[in-house]
Amino acid sequence: MTDRITITKPDDWHLHVRDGAMLKASLPFTAKHFGRAIVMPNLLPPVLKVKDGEAYRDRVIAALPEGSTFKPLMTCYLTDDTDPDEIETGFREGVFTAVKMYPANATTNSAHGVTDFQKIRRVLARMEKIGMSFLMHGEEADPAIDVFDREAVFIERRLEPMTRDFPGLRMVLEHLSSREGVQFVRDHAPQMGGTITPYHLMLTRTDWLGYGNRPYMYCMPVIKRREDRDALRKAATSGASCYFLGTDSAPHPVTRKLNVVGAAGLFNSPVAIESYAQVFAEENALDKLEAFASLNGPKHYRLPPNAETITLERQTWTAPEDIRVDGEERALVHRGGEKISWKVTAH
Ligand code: DOR
Ligand code: ZN
């Protein structure tokens, strides 16, 4: 049994760090173990223009612990009215690494998202031309669609036609949550990549709802069946280069998580790389962790892997229950209070 593993420093290809006090409180957990992260643009108001991206990048960098070499990779929030020239300028100036598409009202802070997929065709064509990645919250927002089927229906209605219409556009289906998502990405690689969160690899909807309602397991896309989780575990640990690490760590104040209408999102960056290591160890696939966490993502984004390494060891520690954000404000930590079986022991 392997008890110790050294891998190229990982990157997080899907991260929410918010702004202000929440940014300051949550970013250090990512900066500690990860070289880079794709930073989500769903702020209020969202990151729409190059100047918004630049200003947000500066605030992220200002929130880093002293001496950190962590690099944020910024994204632009796509709306029906996004101007292709704005996107191209942001890309060429090195401000935007990618564009993020939320279907309107599919999840947290997505009210300004896409309502009409015809309207974004000019932007997609431009991105295809300049080689910029298109990141998707891949869920159909039509209220007639059952929440557990949103990913599969999005693939059928929206994604499959897009892959045909824009064959040169590099895409990422974010936070894969279903067997259908896993299969679609595999069938459309290398055009298509898919990120996988630590909690979609670990939880089933029975964990979430079967023993009392656990609001801190509520996220979008929602946690699905055991069969979906098992397909995700198989995909992540396969080593196939179309699957890569994206935590979707998404902190919310406790009060918003526990509200009558609770906010979707799991704050998992304090236990993320350790949780992935646990899953890979359980699947006897620790030798595939480096590909998933540190090599496949850079390959998709055509970036070099990080030069540094991190070492993980089988060692038990207890995750913090929550973190203090500002004054009395707190954010619950995913797996908070649980015994975690892997620990980062060297950088
Ligand atoms: O659960 C989620 N939370 N899913 C998302 O897509 C957004 C995220 C957030 O911003 O809180
Ligand atoms: Zn997200």
Short mmCIF file of C-alpha atoms and ligand atoms in Angstrom, two decimals:
data_model
loop_
_atom_site.label_atom_id
_atom_site.label_comp_id
_atom_site.label_asym_id
_atom_site.label_seq_id
_atom_site.Cartn_x
_atom_site.Cartn_y
_atom_site.Cartn_z
CA MET A 1 0.00 0.00 0.00
CA THR A 2 1.39 3.39 -0.98
CA ASP A 3 1.49 5.77 1.97
CA ARG A 4 3.32 8.64 0.35
CA ILE A 5 3.17 10.24 -3.07
CA THR A 6 4.95 13.20 -4.67
CA ILE A 7 3.29 14.81 -7.69
CA THR A 8 3.71 17.89 -9.84
CA LYS A 9 1.96 20.76 -8.08
CA PRO A 10 -1.75 20.63 -9.03
CA ASP A 11 -3.98 23.35 -10.49
CA ASP A 12 -7.66 23.96 -9.80
CA TRP A 13 -9.49 24.38 -13.10
CA HIS A 14 -12.73 25.59 -11.48
CA LEU A 15 -12.80 27.80 -8.39
CA HIS A 16 -14.99 30.43 -6.73
CA VAL A 17 -13.21 32.76 -4.34
CA ARG A 18 -15.81 35.58 -4.29
CA ASP A 19 -14.70 39.05 -3.27
CA GLY A 20 -13.96 41.21 -0.22
CA ALA A 21 -13.77 39.42 3.13
CA MET A 22 -14.76 36.04 1.68
CA LEU A 23 -11.97 36.28 -0.89
CA LYS A 24 -9.42 37.03 1.84
CA ALA A 25 -10.69 34.17 3.99
CA SER A 26 -10.98 31.48 1.31
CA LEU A 27 -8.16 32.10 -1.19
CA PRO A 28 -5.24 31.05 1.10
CA PHE A 29 -6.55 27.44 1.18
CA THR A 30 -6.19 27.19 -2.59
CA ALA A 31 -2.95 29.16 -2.80
CA LYS A 32 -1.36 26.80 -0.29
CA HIS A 33 -1.40 23.68 -2.49
CA PHE A 34 -2.31 24.76 -6.03
CA GLY A 35 -0.17 26.55 -8.62
CA ARG A 36 -3.00 28.14 -10.58
CA ALA A 37 -6.77 28.27 -10.62
CA ILE A 38 -9.45 29.22 -13.11
CA VAL A 39 -11.37 31.87 -11.17
CA MET A 40 -15.12 31.98 -11.77
CA PRO A 41 -16.67 35.33 -12.79
CA ASN A 42 -20.12 35.02 -11.12
CA LEU A 43 -19.70 37.97 -8.80
CA LEU A 44 -22.43 40.52 -8.16
CA PRO A 45 -22.20 42.31 -10.57
CA PRO A 46 -20.47 39.71 -12.81
CA VAL A 47 -17.08 40.06 -14.53
CA LEU A 48 -18.19 41.20 -17.99
CA LYS A 49 -15.51 43.49 -19.38
CA VAL A 50 -11.73 43.40 -19.69
CA LYS A 51 -11.46 46.15 -17.08
CA ASP A 52 -13.61 44.11 -14.64
CA GLY A 53 -11.34 41.11 -15.18
CA GLU A 54 -8.21 43.16 -14.58
CA ALA A 55 -9.60 44.78 -11.45
CA TYR A 56 -10.77 41.43 -10.05
CA ARG A 57 -7.40 39.83 -10.84
CA ASP A 58 -5.69 42.63 -8.90
CA ARG A 59 -7.98 42.07 -5.90
CA VAL A 60 -7.29 38.32 -6.00
CA ILE A 61 -3.53 38.91 -6.11
CA ALA A 62 -3.81 41.44 -3.27
CA ALA A 63 -5.59 38.79 -1.15
CA LEU A 64 -2.75 36.26 -1.52
CA PRO A 65 -0.61 35.39 1.49
CA GLU A 66 2.79 37.03 1.38
CA GLY A 67 5.32 35.26 -0.82
CA SER A 68 2.71 33.15 -2.61
CA THR A 69 3.46 32.30 -6.24
CA PHE A 70 -0.15 31.27 -6.97
CA LYS A 71 -1.47 32.55 -10.31
CA PRO A 72 -5.17 33.31 -10.86
CA LEU A 73 -6.46 32.67 -14.39
CA MET A 74 -9.44 34.93 -14.98
CA THR A 75 -12.66 34.25 -16.86
CA CYS A 76 -15.28 36.40 -18.55
CA TYR A 77 -19.01 35.92 -17.79
CA LEU A 78 -20.96 35.34 -20.98
CA THR A 79 -24.28 37.12 -21.56
CA ASP A 80 -26.58 37.36 -24.59
CA ASP A 81 -24.91 40.71 -25.34
CA THR A 82 -21.22 39.90 -24.95
CA ASP A 83 -19.18 41.57 -27.68
CA PRO A 84 -16.72 39.24 -29.50
CA ASP A 85 -14.19 42.12 -29.71
CA GLU A 86 -14.20 42.53 -25.93
CA ILE A 87 -13.49 38.81 -25.51
CA GLU A 88 -10.70 38.86 -28.04
CA THR A 89 -9.08 41.94 -26.47
CA GLY A 90 -9.17 40.32 -23.04
CA PHE A 91 -7.64 37.13 -24.40
CA ARG A 92 -4.89 38.86 -26.36
CA GLU A 93 -4.00 41.08 -23.40
CA GLY A 94 -3.67 38.01 -21.18
CA VAL A 95 -6.50 39.10 -18.87
CA PHE A 96 -9.03 36.38 -19.77
CA THR A 97 -7.96 32.76 -20.08
CA ALA A 98 -11.48 31.55 -20.90
CA VAL A 99 -15.15 32.46 -21.16
CA LYS A 100 -17.72 31.00 -18.74
CA MET A 101 -21.27 30.29 -19.80
CA TYR A 102 -24.09 30.01 -17.27
CA PRO A 103 -27.56 29.32 -18.66
CA ALA A 104 -29.69 32.11 -17.11
CA ASN A 105 -30.99 31.14 -13.67
CA ALA A 106 -29.32 27.71 -13.63
CA THR A 107 -27.35 28.37 -10.43
CA THR A 108 -25.90 30.94 -7.98
CA ASN A 109 -25.51 34.41 -9.53
CA SER A 110 -26.50 33.30 -13.01
CA ALA A 111 -29.34 35.79 -13.56
CA HIS A 112 -27.31 37.57 -16.26
CA GLY A 113 -26.48 34.31 -18.03
CA VAL A 114 -27.43 33.16 -21.49
CA THR A 115 -31.13 33.11 -22.36
CA ASP A 116 -30.82 32.58 -26.12
CA PHE A 117 -28.13 30.31 -27.52
CA GLN A 118 -28.51 31.85 -30.99
CA LYS A 119 -27.21 35.13 -29.60
CA ILE A 120 -23.84 33.72 -28.50
CA ARG A 121 -22.91 32.20 -31.83
CA ARG A 122 -20.74 35.16 -32.89
CA VAL A 123 -18.77 34.94 -29.67
CA LEU A 124 -18.29 31.17 -30.06
CA ALA A 125 -17.10 31.61 -33.64
CA ARG A 126 -14.55 34.20 -32.50
CA MET A 127 -13.32 32.00 -29.68
CA GLU A 128 -12.95 29.11 -32.08
CA LYS A 129 -10.88 31.36 -34.34
CA ILE A 130 -8.52 32.65 -31.63
CA GLY A 131 -8.19 29.36 -29.70
CA MET A 132 -9.88 30.45 -26.47
CA SER A 133 -11.53 27.89 -24.17
CA PHE A 134 -15.29 27.85 -23.60
CA LEU A 135 -16.33 26.71 -20.11
CA MET A 136 -19.86 25.58 -19.46
CA HIS A 137 -22.19 25.21 -16.58
CA GLY A 138 -23.80 22.39 -18.52
CA GLU A 139 -27.33 22.29 -17.21
CA GLU A 140 -30.59 22.93 -19.03
CA ALA A 141 -32.47 25.66 -17.15
CA ASP A 142 -35.91 24.91 -18.66
CA PRO A 143 -38.17 24.54 -15.59
CA ALA A 144 -39.92 21.59 -17.25
CA ILE A 145 -36.73 19.54 -16.93
CA ASP A 146 -36.24 17.51 -13.76
CA VAL A 147 -33.29 18.83 -11.74
CA PHE A 148 -31.58 15.42 -11.86
CA ASP A 149 -31.75 15.38 -15.69
CA ARG A 150 -30.49 18.90 -16.33
CA GLU A 151 -26.98 17.84 -17.35
CA ALA A 152 -28.11 15.07 -19.70
CA VAL A 153 -30.70 17.31 -21.36
CA PHE A 154 -28.20 20.18 -21.76
CA ILE A 155 -25.89 17.79 -23.56
CA GLU A 156 -28.60 16.64 -25.91
CA ARG A 157 -30.21 20.03 -26.59
CA ARG A 158 -27.27 22.44 -26.48
CA LEU A 159 -23.87 20.83 -26.33
CA GLU A 160 -24.11 18.18 -29.00
CA PRO A 161 -25.18 20.79 -31.64
CA MET A 162 -22.41 23.19 -30.47
CA THR A 163 -19.69 20.56 -30.89
CA ARG A 164 -20.90 20.03 -34.47
CA ASP A 165 -21.27 23.73 -35.33
CA PHE A 166 -17.93 24.77 -33.80
CA PRO A 167 -15.63 21.76 -34.25
CA GLY A 168 -12.49 23.81 -33.55
CA LEU A 169 -13.80 25.34 -30.29
CA ARG A 170 -12.13 23.93 -27.18
CA MET A 171 -14.73 23.32 -24.51
CA VAL A 172 -14.88 22.24 -20.89
CA LEU A 173 -18.01 20.72 -19.40
CA GLU A 174 -17.61 21.81 -15.80
CA HIS A 175 -18.30 19.78 -12.67
CA LEU A 176 -19.36 16.56 -14.39
CA SER A 177 -22.08 14.92 -12.33
CA SER A 178 -23.68 12.19 -14.44
CA ARG A 179 -22.86 9.06 -16.42
CA GLU A 180 -24.06 10.88 -19.52
CA GLY A 181 -21.62 13.74 -18.91
CA VAL A 182 -18.70 11.39 -18.37
CA GLN A 183 -19.48 9.52 -21.58
CA PHE A 184 -20.03 12.63 -23.68
CA VAL A 185 -16.69 14.12 -22.70
CA ARG A 186 -14.86 10.88 -23.44
CA ASP A 187 -16.56 10.60 -26.85
CA HIS A 188 -15.70 14.19 -27.81
CA ALA A 189 -12.12 14.44 -26.54
CA PRO A 190 -9.82 16.20 -27.19
CA GLN A 191 -12.17 19.00 -28.27
CA MET A 192 -14.01 18.47 -25.01
CA GLY A 193 -12.59 18.29 -21.51
CA GLY A 194 -14.43 17.80 -18.23
CA THR A 195 -13.65 18.84 -14.65
CA ILE A 196 -14.66 16.72 -11.67
CA THR A 197 -15.17 17.95 -8.10
CA PRO A 198 -14.05 16.03 -5.00
CA TYR A 199 -17.60 15.89 -3.66
CA HIS A 200 -19.16 14.46 -6.85
CA LEU A 201 -16.54 11.72 -6.50
CA MET A 202 -17.45 11.00 -2.88
CA LEU A 203 -21.15 11.66 -2.29
CA THR A 204 -24.42 10.17 -3.47
CA ARG A 205 -27.84 11.77 -3.21
CA THR A 206 -28.56 9.29 -0.44
CA ASP A 207 -25.75 10.88 1.60
CA TRP A 208 -27.29 14.28 0.88
CA LEU A 209 -30.97 13.48 1.55
CA GLY A 210 -31.19 9.97 2.96
CA TYR A 211 -30.34 10.65 6.60
CA GLY A 212 -31.88 14.08 7.12
CA ASN A 213 -31.48 17.00 4.76
CA ARG A 214 -27.85 18.09 4.71
CA PRO A 215 -27.88 21.57 3.22
CA TYR A 216 -24.11 21.78 3.06
CA MET A 217 -24.17 18.97 0.45
CA TYR A 218 -26.40 21.07 -1.79
CA CYS A 219 -24.74 22.24 -4.96
CA MET A 220 -25.44 22.70 -8.68
CA PRO A 221 -25.34 20.35 -10.48
CA VAL A 222 -26.96 18.37 -7.65
CA ILE A 223 -25.33 15.20 -6.35
CA LYS A 224 -26.74 12.22 -8.20
CA ARG A 225 -27.01 8.44 -7.91
CA ARG A 226 -24.39 5.96 -6.83
CA GLU A 227 -24.10 4.80 -10.48
CA ASP A 228 -23.19 8.35 -11.50
CA ARG A 229 -20.66 8.69 -8.71
CA ASP A 230 -19.09 5.39 -9.70
CA ALA A 231 -18.84 6.46 -13.35
CA LEU A 232 -17.12 9.69 -12.19
CA ARG A 233 -14.67 7.76 -10.01
CA LYS A 234 -13.82 5.47 -12.90
CA ALA A 235 -13.33 8.42 -15.25
CA ALA A 236 -11.13 10.48 -12.89
CA THR A 237 -8.92 7.54 -11.97
CA SER A 238 -8.63 6.27 -15.55
CA GLY A 239 -5.83 8.69 -16.35
CA ALA A 240 -7.66 9.70 -19.58
CA SER A 241 -6.48 13.20 -20.41
CA CYS A 242 -9.99 14.61 -20.99
CA TYR A 243 -10.76 14.55 -17.24
CA PHE A 244 -9.12 16.98 -14.85
CA LEU A 245 -9.33 18.53 -11.41
CA GLY A 246 -11.80 21.34 -10.72
CA THR A 247 -12.94 21.69 -7.13
CA ASP A 248 -15.85 24.09 -7.71
CA SER A 249 -15.08 25.19 -4.16
CA ALA A 250 -17.83 27.77 -3.60
CA PRO A 251 -17.97 29.36 -0.14
CA HIS A 252 -21.16 30.94 1.18
CA PRO A 253 -21.87 32.49 4.58
CA VAL A 254 -23.48 29.90 6.90
CA THR A 255 -26.67 31.95 7.04
CA ARG A 256 -27.11 31.70 3.27
CA LYS A 257 -26.43 27.94 3.25
CA LEU A 258 -28.98 27.36 6.02
CA ASN A 259 -31.60 29.77 4.73
CA VAL A 260 -35.13 28.57 3.87
CA VAL A 261 -34.01 28.82 0.25
CA GLY A 262 -30.42 27.69 0.68
CA ALA A 263 -27.50 28.66 -1.55
CA ALA A 264 -25.88 26.01 -3.80
CA GLY A 265 -22.15 25.46 -3.36
CA LEU A 266 -19.67 23.54 -1.22
CA PHE A 267 -16.63 25.21 0.26
CA ASN A 268 -14.12 22.40 -0.15
CA SER A 269 -10.73 23.99 -0.82
CA PRO A 270 -9.49 23.27 2.76
CA VAL A 271 -9.84 19.51 2.08
CA ALA A 272 -9.72 19.31 -1.73
CA ILE A 273 -6.41 17.77 -2.77
CA GLU A 274 -6.54 15.50 0.29
CA SER A 275 -10.03 14.29 -0.68
CA TYR A 276 -8.95 13.54 -4.24
CA ALA A 277 -5.97 11.59 -2.86
CA GLN A 278 -8.34 9.57 -0.67
CA VAL A 279 -10.56 8.69 -3.65
CA PHE A 280 -7.60 7.69 -5.80
CA ALA A 281 -6.18 5.57 -2.93
CA GLU A 282 -9.56 3.86 -2.45
CA GLU A 283 -9.61 3.07 -6.17
CA ASN A 284 -6.00 1.78 -6.10
CA ALA A 285 -5.12 4.46 -8.60
CA LEU A 286 -2.71 6.78 -6.80
CA ASP A 287 -0.41 6.43 -9.81
CA LYS A 288 -3.08 8.30 -11.85
CA LEU A 289 -3.50 11.22 -9.43
CA GLU A 290 -0.77 13.32 -11.02
CA ALA A 291 -2.33 13.07 -14.50
CA PHE A 292 -5.75 14.12 -13.20
CA ALA A 293 -4.57 16.82 -10.79
CA SER A 294 -1.53 18.30 -12.49
CA LEU A 295 -1.05 17.29 -16.15
CA ASN A 296 -4.37 16.86 -17.98
CA GLY A 297 -5.65 20.37 -17.28
CA PRO A 298 -2.53 22.18 -18.54
CA LYS A 299 -2.61 19.98 -21.63
CA HIS A 300 -6.19 21.03 -22.40
CA TYR A 301 -5.36 24.72 -21.86
CA ARG A 302 -2.06 24.38 -23.74
CA LEU A 303 -0.08 25.60 -20.72
CA PRO A 304 3.02 24.01 -19.18
CA PRO A 305 2.56 21.99 -15.98
CA ASN A 306 3.83 23.60 -12.78
CA ALA A 307 7.54 23.20 -12.05
CA GLU A 308 7.10 22.55 -8.30
CA THR A 309 5.89 19.39 -6.55
CA ILE A 310 3.78 18.56 -3.52
CA THR A 311 3.96 15.47 -1.30
CA LEU A 312 0.92 13.79 0.23
CA GLU A 313 1.09 11.20 3.00
CA ARG A 314 -1.42 8.91 4.61
CA GLN A 315 -1.84 10.81 7.88
CA THR A 316 -4.97 11.60 9.83
CA TRP A 317 -6.00 15.15 10.68
CA THR A 318 -9.31 16.81 11.44
CA ALA A 319 -10.75 19.34 9.01
CA PRO A 320 -11.89 22.67 10.52
CA GLU A 321 -15.68 22.91 10.98
CA ASP A 322 -15.80 26.37 9.53
CA ILE A 323 -13.74 29.47 8.86
CA ARG A 324 -14.26 32.95 10.14
CA VAL A 325 -14.98 35.36 7.31
CA ASP A 326 -15.58 38.75 8.83
CA GLY A 327 -16.77 39.61 12.33
CA GLU A 328 -19.43 37.01 13.18
CA GLU A 329 -19.68 35.76 9.59
CA ARG A 330 -18.60 32.14 9.03
CA ALA A 331 -18.43 29.68 6.14
CA LEU A 332 -18.95 25.95 6.73
CA VAL A 333 -16.16 23.74 5.42
CA HIS A 334 -17.11 20.65 3.40
CA ARG A 335 -16.14 17.56 5.48
CA GLY A 336 -15.59 19.96 8.40
CA GLY A 337 -14.95 18.10 11.66
CA GLU A 338 -14.31 14.84 9.76
CA LYS A 339 -11.10 12.86 10.00
CA ILE A 340 -9.20 13.29 6.75
CA SER A 341 -6.86 10.42 5.87
CA TRP A 342 -4.36 12.19 3.60
CA LYS A 343 -2.28 15.24 4.33
CA VAL A 344 0.02 17.49 2.32
CA THR A 345 3.38 17.15 4.08
CA ALA A 346 5.80 18.96 1.77
CA HIS A 347 5.88 21.53 -1.02
O1 DOR B 1 -23.15 24.81 -6.44
C1 DOR B 1 -22.75 25.74 -7.12
N1 DOR B 1 -22.30 26.89 -6.57
N2 DOR B 1 -22.77 25.61 -8.44
C2 DOR B 1 -22.47 26.63 -9.26
O2 DOR B 1 -22.52 26.45 -10.44
C3 DOR B 1 -22.17 27.97 -8.71
C4 DOR B 1 -21.65 27.87 -7.37
C5 DOR B 1 -21.59 29.19 -6.63
O3 DOR B 1 -21.22 30.18 -7.23
O4 DOR B 1 -21.92 29.19 -5.44
ZN ZN B 2 -18.77 26.69 -10.11
#
